[in-house]
Coordinates of C-alpha atoms and ligand atoms in Angstrom, one line a residue:
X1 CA 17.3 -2.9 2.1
X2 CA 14.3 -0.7 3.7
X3 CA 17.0 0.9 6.5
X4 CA 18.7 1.2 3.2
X5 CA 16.2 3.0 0.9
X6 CA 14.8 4.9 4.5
X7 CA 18.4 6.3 4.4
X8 CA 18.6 7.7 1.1
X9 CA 14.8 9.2 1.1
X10 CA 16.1 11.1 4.2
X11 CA 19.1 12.5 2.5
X12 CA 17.0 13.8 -0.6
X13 CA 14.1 15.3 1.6
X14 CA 17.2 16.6 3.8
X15 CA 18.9 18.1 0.3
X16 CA 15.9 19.7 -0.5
X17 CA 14.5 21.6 2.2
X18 CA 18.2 22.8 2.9
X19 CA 18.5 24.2 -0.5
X20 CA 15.7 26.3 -0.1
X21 CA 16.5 27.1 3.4
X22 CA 19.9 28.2 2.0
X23 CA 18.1 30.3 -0.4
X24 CA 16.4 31.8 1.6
X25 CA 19.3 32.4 4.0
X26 CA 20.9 33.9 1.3
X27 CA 18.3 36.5 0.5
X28 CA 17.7 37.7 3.8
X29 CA 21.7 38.5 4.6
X30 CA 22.2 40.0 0.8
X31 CA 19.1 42.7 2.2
X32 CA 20.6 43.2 5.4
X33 CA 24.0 44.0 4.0
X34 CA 22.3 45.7 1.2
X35 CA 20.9 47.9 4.4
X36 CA 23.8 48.1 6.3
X37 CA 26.1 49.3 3.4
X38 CA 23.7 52.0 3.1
X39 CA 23.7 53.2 6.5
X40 CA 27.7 52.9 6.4
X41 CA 27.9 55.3 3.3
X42 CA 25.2 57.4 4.7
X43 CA 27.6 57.5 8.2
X44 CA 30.8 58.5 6.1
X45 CA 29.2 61.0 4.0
X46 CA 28.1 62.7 7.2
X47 CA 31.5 62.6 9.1
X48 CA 32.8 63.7 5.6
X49 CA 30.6 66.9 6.1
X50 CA 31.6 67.6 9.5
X51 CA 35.3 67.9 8.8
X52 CA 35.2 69.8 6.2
X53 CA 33.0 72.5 8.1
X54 CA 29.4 71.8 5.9
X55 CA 27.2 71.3 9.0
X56 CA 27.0 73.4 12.1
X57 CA 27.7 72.3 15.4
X58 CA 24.8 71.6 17.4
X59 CA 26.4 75.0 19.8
X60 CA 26.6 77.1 16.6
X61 CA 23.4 75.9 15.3
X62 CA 21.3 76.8 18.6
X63 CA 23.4 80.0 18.8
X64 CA 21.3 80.9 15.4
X65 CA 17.8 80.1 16.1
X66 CA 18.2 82.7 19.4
X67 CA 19.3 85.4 17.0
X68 CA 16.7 84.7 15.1
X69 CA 14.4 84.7 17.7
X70 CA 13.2 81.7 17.7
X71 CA 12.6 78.7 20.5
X72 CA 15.6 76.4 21.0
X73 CA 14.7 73.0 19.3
X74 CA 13.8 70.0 21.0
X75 CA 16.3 67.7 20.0
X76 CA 16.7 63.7 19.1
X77 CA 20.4 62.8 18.4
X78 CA 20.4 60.4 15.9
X79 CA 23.0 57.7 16.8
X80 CA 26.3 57.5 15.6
X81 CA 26.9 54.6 13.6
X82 CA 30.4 52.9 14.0
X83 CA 31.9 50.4 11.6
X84 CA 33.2 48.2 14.2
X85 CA 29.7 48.3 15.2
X86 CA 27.9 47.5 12.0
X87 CA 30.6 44.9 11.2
X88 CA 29.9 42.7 14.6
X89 CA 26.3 43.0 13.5
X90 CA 26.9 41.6 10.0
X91 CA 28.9 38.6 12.3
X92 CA 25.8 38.2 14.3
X93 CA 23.5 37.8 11.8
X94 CA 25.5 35.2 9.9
X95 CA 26.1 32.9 12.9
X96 CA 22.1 33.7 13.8
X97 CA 21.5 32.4 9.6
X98 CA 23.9 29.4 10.7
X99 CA 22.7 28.6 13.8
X100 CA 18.9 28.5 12.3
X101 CA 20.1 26.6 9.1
X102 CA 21.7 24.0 11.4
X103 CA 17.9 23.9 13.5
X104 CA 16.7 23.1 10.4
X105 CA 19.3 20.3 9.3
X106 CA 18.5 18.5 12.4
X107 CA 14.6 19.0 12.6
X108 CA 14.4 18.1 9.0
X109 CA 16.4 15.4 9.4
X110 CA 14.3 14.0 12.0
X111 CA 11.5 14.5 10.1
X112 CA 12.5 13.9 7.0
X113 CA 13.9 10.3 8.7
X114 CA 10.4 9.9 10.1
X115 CA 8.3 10.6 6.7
X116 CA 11.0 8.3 4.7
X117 CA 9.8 5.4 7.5
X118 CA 6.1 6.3 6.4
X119 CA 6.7 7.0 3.2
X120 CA 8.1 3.4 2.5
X121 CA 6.4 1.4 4.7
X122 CA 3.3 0.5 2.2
X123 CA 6.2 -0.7 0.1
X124 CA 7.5 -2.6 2.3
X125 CA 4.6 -4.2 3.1
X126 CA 3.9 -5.2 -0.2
X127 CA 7.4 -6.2 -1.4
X128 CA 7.0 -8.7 2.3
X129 CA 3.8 -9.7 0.9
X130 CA 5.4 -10.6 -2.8
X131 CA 8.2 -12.7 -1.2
X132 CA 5.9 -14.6 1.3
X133 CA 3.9 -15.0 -1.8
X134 CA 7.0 -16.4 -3.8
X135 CA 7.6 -18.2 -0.9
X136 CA 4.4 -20.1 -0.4
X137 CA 4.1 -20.5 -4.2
X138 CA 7.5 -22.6 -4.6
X139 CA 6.3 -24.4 -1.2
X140 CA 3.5 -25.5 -2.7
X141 CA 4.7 -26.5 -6.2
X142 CA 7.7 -28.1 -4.7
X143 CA 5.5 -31.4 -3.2
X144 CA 3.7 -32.0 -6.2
X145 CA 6.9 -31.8 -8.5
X146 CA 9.1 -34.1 -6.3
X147 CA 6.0 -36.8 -6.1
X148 CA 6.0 -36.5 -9.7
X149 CA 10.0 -36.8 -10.6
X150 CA 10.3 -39.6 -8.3
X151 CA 7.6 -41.5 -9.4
X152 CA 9.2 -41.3 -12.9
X153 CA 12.5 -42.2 -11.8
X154 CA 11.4 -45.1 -10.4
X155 CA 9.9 -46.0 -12.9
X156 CA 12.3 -45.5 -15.5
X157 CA 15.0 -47.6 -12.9
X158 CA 12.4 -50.7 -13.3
X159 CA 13.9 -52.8 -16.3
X160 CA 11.1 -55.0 -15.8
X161 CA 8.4 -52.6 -16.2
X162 CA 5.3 -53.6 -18.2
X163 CA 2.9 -51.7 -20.1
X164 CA 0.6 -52.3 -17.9
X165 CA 2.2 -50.5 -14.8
X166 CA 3.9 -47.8 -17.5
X167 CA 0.1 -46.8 -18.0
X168 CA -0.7 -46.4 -14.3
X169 CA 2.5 -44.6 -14.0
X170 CA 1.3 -42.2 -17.0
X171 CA -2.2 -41.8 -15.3
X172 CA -0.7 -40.8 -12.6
X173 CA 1.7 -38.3 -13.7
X174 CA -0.9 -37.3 -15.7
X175 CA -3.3 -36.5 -12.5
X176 CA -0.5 -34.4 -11.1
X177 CA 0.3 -32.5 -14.1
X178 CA -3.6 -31.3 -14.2
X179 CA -3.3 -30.5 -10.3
X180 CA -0.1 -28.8 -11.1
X181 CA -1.6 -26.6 -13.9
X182 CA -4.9 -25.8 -11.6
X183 CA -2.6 -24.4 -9.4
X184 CA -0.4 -22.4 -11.7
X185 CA -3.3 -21.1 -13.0
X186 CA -5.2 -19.6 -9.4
X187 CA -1.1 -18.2 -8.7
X188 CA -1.6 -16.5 -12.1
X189 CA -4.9 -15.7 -11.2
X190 CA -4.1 -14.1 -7.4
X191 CA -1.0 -12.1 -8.8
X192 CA -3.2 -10.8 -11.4
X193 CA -6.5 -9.6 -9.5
X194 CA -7.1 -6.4 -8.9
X195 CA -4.9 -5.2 -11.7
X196 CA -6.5 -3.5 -14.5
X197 CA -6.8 -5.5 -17.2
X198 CA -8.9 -5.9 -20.7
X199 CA -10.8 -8.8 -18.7
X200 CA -11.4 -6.6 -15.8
X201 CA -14.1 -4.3 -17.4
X202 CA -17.3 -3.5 -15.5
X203 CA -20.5 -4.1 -17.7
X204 CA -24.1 -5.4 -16.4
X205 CA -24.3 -9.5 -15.3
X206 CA -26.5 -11.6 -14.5
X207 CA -25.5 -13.2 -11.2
X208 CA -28.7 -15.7 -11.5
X209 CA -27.1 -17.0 -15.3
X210 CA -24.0 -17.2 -13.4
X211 CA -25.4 -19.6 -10.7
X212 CA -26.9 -21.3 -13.6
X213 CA -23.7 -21.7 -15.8
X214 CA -21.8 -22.7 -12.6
X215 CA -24.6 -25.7 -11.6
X216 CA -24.0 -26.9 -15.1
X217 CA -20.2 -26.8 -14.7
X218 CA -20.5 -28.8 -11.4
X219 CA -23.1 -30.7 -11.5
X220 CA -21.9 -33.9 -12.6
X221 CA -19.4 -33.7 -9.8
X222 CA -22.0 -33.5 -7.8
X223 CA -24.3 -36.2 -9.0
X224 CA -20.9 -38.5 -8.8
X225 CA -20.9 -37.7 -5.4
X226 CA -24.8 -38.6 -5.3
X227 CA -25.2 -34.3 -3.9
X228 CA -28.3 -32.6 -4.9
X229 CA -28.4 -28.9 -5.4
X230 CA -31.3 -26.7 -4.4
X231 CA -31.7 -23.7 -6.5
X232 CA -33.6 -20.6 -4.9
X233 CA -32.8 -18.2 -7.4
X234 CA -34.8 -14.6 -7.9
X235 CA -33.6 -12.5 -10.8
X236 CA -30.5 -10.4 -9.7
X237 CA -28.7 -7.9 -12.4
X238 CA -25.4 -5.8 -11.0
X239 CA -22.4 -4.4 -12.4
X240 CA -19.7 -6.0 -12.5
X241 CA -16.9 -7.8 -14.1
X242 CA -18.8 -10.9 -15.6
X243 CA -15.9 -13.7 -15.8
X244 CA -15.1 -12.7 -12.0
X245 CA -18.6 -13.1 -10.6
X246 CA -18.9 -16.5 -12.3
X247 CA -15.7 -17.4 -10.8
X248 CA -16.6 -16.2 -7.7
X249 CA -19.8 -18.4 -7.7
X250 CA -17.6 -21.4 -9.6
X251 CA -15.4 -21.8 -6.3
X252 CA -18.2 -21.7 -3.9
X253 CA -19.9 -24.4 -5.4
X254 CA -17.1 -26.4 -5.8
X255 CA -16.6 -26.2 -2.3
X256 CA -19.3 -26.7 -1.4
X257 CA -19.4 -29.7 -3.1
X258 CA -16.2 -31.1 -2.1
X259 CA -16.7 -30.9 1.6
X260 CA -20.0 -32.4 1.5
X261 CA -20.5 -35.6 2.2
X262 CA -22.8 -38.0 -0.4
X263 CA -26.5 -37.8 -0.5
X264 CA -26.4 -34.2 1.0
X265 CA -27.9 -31.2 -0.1
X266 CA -26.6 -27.3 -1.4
X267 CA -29.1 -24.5 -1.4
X268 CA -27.9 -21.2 -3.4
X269 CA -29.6 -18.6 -2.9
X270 CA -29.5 -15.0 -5.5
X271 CA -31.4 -12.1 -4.0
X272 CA -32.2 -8.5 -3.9
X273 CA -32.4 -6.1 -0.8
X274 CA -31.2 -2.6 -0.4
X275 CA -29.9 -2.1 -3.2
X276 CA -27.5 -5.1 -2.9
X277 CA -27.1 -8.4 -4.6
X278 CA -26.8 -11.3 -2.2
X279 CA -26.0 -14.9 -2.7
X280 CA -25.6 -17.7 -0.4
X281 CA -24.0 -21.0 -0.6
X282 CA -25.4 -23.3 1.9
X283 CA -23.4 -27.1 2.2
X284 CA -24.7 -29.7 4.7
X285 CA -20.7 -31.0 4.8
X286 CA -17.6 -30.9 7.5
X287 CA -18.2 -27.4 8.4
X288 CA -15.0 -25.4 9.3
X289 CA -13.3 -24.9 13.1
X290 CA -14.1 -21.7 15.1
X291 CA -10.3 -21.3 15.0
X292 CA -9.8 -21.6 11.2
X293 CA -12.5 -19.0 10.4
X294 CA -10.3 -16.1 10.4
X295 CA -7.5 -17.5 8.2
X296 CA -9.8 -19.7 5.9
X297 CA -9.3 -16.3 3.2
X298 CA -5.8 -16.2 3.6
X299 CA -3.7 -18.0 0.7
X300 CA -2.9 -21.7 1.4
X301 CA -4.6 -22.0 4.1
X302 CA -6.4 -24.8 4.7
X303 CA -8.6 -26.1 7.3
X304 CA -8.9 -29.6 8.9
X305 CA -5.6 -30.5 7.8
X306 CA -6.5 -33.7 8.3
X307 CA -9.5 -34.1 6.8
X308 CA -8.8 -31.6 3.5
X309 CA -5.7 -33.5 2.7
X310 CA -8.1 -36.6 0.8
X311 CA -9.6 -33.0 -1.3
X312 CA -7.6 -31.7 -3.7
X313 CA -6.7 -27.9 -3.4
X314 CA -4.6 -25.4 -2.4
X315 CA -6.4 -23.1 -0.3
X316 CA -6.1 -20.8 -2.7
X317 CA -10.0 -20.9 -3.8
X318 CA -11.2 -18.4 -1.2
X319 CA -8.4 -16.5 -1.2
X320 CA -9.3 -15.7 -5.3
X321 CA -12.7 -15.4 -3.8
X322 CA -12.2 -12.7 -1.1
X323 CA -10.0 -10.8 -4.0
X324 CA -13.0 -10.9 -6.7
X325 CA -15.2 -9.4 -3.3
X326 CA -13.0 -7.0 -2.5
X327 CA -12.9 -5.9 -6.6
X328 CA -16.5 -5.0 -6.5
X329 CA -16.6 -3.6 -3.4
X330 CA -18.5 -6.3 -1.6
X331 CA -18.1 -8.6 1.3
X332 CA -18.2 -12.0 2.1
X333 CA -18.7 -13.6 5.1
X334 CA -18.7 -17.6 6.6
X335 CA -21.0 -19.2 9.2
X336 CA -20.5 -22.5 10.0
X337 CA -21.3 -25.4 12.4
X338 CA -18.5 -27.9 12.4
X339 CA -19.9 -31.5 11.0
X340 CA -23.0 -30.0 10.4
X341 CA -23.2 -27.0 7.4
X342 CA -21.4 -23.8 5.9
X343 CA -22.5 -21.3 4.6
X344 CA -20.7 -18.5 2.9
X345 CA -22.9 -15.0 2.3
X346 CA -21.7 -12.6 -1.1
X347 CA -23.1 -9.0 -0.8
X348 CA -22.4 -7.0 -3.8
X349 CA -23.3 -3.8 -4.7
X350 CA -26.0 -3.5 -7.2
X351 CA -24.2 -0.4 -8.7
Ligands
LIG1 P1 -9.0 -25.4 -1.0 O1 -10.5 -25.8 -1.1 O2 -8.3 -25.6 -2.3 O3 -8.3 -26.1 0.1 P2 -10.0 -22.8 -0.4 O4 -9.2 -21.5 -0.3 O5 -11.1 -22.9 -1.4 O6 -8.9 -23.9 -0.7 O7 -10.6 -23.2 1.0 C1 -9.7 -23.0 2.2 C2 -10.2 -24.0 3.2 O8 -11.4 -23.6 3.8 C3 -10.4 -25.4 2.7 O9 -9.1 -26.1 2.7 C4 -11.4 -26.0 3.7 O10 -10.7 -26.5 4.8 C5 -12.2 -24.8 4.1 N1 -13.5 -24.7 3.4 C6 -13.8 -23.9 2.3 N2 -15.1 -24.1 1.9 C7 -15.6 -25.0 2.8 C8 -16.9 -25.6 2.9 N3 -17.9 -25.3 2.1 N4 -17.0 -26.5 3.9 C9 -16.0 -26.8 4.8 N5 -14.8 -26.2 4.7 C10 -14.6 -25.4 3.7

């Protein structure tokens, strides 16, 4: 499809410039004849005048500036100018026109083939990107969907099924129809960000009231899981895009949270320097591999396999994250320390 599209860019960058080039072809010969015609009339009206007797012969001529005394002339003989002549040239300068206009088909063609390839390659890029997302999308919806209409046909072949069970059943359709919708939600959420929207208006937010309103949120998860969290907050106002920044702060908690074991501790810290807002999620849990640190952003990825797969997720939490970052023009960046602590740092412009 891209060869495809290359193809046909080329042709129209190709039709162009050779219309013009045409043109301009065109222009230059019409003057040139326009010239040449002249000088052809000018020749006939000349040879015209010599046979019927108008001008002197350059003898006769010479002959009369001696009677009259005066010096002989010094002479420049203008040239002849022979049809045959003129003619070749006309022949010349339209295989010259052709022979450029052909230089230009295949330079331009080159180049135009080139450009097309660098025109289209950002678009290529992104429709790759919208398939793999597509891809990874119906990946992950598929597991979750096939536990769920097998655990109903099963149930529905049981003729001996009691209410009892039919309620366990229920529960747990139930528990994958709310991890189902979570994860509709951050697709909707990813294939939205970024875009301009009515929710995506910069005003002035407070990140500490965000930290505040996310510790509220979460904290009865975390008290479940017997996880105290440390608040070290100094007051940080920036602009941004208020529902994104608590989101922002929402999924680092919950992270934070969820790969911490009980009885640990999370420190989040909001501050001020350089004219930058900067919060940091500190977790005394798993921490994350050396070798999953780069990908940990990308979308599904998750790391520890092993150990992640008892945590509900996606791996889609960060990638949301690194999106709502990259909105306001921040950064974010992990350090970890695997079994020990993470800690994920959010810079943000103030402004
Ligand atoms: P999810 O948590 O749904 O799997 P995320 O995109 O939020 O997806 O995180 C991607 C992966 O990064 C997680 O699967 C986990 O392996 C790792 N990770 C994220 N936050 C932490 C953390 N605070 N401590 C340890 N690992 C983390």
């Amino acid at each position: 499809m891209f060869e495809k599209a290359r193809l046909k860019l080329t042709a129209w960058y190709l039709l162009i410039i050779m219309i013009v080039s045409l043109l301009f072809s065109g222009v230059i010969y019409y003057g040139v004849n326009q010239e040449f015609t002249r000088i052809e009339r000018i020749e006939k009206q000349r040879q015209q005048e010599e046979k019927e007797g108008m001008l002197p012969t350059l003898q006769q001529f010479q002959q009369q500036l001696q009677q009259r005394g005066s010096s002989p002339l010094r002479i420049v003989i203008r040239p002849r100018y022979d049809p045959q002549m003129i003619q070749s040239s006309r022949m010349r300068i339209i295989t010259i026109l052709g022979l450029v206009n052909l230089a230009i088909l295949l330079l331009s063609g080159l180049a135009g083939y080139f450009l097309a390839g660098r025109t289209l390659r950002p678009i290529q890029a992104m429709v790759d990107e919208q398939n793999r997302f597509i891809t990874d999308a119906s990946h992950e919806l598929r597991t979750p969907l096939t536990a769920l209409r097998s655990e109903i046909e099963v149930a529905l072949r049981n003729k001996t099924l009691t209410l009892a069970q039919a309620k366990k059943i229920l529960e747990s359709n139930l528990e994958e129809a709310v991890s189902l919708q979570s994860l509709s939600d951050n697709l909707l959420e990813l294939s939205q960000n970024g875009r301009p929207t009515n929710r995506n208006v910069f005003s002035s937010v407070s990140l500490t009231d965000c930290v505040e309103g996310a510790v509220k949120k979460l904290g009865k998860l975390a008290e479940k899981r017997q996880i105290r969290i440390r608040k070290n907050l100094q007051a940080v106002l920036l602009q941004g895009i208020p529902d994104r920044i608590c989101e922002l702060v929402i999924i680092l908690l919950d992270n934070a949270i969820k790969y911490s074991p009980p009885k640990s501790t999370i420190t989040i810290t909001t501050k001020k320097t350089d004219g930058k807002a900067i919060l940091t999620v500190s977790d005394q849990g798993i921490g994350i591999e050396k070798k999953d640190l780069p990908h940990i952003f990308d979308r599904f990825y998750r790391a520890n396999k092993s150990r992640s797969k008892d945590t509900p997720g996606y791996g889609l939490g960060l990638s949301i994250a690194k999106k709502i970052v990259h909105m306001h023009n921040g950064t974010i960046n992990v350090e970890s320390s695997l079994g020990k602590e993470t800690t994920f740092i959010v810079q943000l412009p103030i402004t």
